Short mmCIF file of C-alpha atoms in Angstrom, two decimals:
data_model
loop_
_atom_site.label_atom_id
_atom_site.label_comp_id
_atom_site.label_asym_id
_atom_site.label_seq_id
_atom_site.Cartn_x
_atom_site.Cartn_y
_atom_site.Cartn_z
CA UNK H 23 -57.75 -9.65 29.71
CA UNK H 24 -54.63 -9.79 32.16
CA UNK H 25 -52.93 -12.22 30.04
CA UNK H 26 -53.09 -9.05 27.74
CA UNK H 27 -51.78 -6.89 29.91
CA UNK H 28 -49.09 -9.18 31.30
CA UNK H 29 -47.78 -9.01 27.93
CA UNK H 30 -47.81 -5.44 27.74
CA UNK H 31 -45.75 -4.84 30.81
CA UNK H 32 -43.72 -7.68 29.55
CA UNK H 33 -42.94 -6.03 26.43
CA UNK H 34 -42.36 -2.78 27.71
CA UNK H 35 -39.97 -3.91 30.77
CA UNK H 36 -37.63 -5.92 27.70
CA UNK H 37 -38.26 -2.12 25.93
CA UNK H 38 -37.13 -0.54 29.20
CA UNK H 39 -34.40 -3.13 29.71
CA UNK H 40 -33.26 -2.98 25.53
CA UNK H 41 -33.24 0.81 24.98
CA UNK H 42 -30.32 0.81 22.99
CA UNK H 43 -32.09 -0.71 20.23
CA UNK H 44 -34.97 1.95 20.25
CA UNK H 45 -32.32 4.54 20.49
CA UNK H 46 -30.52 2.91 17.61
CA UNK H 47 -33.66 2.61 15.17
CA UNK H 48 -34.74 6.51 16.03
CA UNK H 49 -31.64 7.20 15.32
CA UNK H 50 -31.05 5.62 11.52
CA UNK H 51 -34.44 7.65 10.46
CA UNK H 52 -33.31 10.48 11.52
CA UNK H 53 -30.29 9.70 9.61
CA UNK H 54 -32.22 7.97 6.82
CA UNK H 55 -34.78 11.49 6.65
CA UNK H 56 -31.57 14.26 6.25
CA UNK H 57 -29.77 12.15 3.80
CA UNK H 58 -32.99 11.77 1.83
CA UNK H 59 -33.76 15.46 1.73
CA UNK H 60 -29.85 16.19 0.73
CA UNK H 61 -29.47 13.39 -1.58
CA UNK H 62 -33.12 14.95 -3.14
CA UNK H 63 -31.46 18.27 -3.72
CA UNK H 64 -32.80 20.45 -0.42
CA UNK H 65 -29.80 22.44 0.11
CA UNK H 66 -31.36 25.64 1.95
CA UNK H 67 -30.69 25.12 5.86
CA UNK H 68 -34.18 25.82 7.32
CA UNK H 69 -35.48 22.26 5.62
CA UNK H 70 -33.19 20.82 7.81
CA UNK H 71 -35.16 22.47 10.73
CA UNK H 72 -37.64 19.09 9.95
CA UNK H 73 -34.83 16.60 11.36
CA UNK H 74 -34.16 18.94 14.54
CA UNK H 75 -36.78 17.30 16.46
CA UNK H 76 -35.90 13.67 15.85
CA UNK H 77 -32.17 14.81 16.14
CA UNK H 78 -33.09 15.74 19.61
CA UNK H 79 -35.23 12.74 20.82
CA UNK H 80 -32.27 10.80 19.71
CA UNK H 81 -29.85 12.49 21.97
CA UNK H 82 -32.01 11.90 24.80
CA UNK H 83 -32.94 8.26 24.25
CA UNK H 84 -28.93 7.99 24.01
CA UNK H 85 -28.29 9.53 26.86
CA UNK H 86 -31.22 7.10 28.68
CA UNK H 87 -29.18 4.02 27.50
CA UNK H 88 -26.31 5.58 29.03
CA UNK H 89 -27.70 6.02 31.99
CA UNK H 90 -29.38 2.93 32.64
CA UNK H 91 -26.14 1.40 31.04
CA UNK H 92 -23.88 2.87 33.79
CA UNK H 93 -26.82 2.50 36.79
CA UNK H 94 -26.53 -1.48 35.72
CA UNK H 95 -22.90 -1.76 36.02
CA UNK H 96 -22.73 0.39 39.46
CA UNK H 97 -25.38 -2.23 40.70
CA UNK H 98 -22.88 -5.29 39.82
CA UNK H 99 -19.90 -3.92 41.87
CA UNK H 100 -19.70 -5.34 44.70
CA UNK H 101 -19.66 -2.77 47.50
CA UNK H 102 -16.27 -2.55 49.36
#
């Protein structure tokens, strides 16, 4: 059983560590789901209201990446 959750932690450290791919894959749906629905036809603007949400989650996982992005390379200066 803690071999299980060894890998569980495991996986979500590399998660943790690898946002940017998470951010990137939220991201193309969210894309992928407001290209479908104009490619489809949907021109009126409150069916568009569907990819708000995702919009927004993807803003905020970006900005996480960023974060931890810029914490990382503030941790590899050396201090002066």
């Amino acid at each position: 059983m803690s071999r299980v959750r060894n890998r569980t932690r495991g996986l979500t450290a590399h998660w943790r560590r690898r946002g940017g791919a998470l951010a990137l894959i939220w991201t193309l749906i969210t894309l992928g789901l407001a290209t479908m629905l104009w490619m489809s036809g949907f021109r009126a603007w409150p069916v568009y209201l569907t990819a708000m949400p995702g919009a927004v989650v993807s803003v905020l996982l970006w900005i996480g990446v960023a974060r931890t992005r810029r914490g990382r390379a503030a941790e590899k200066q050396p201090s002066g």
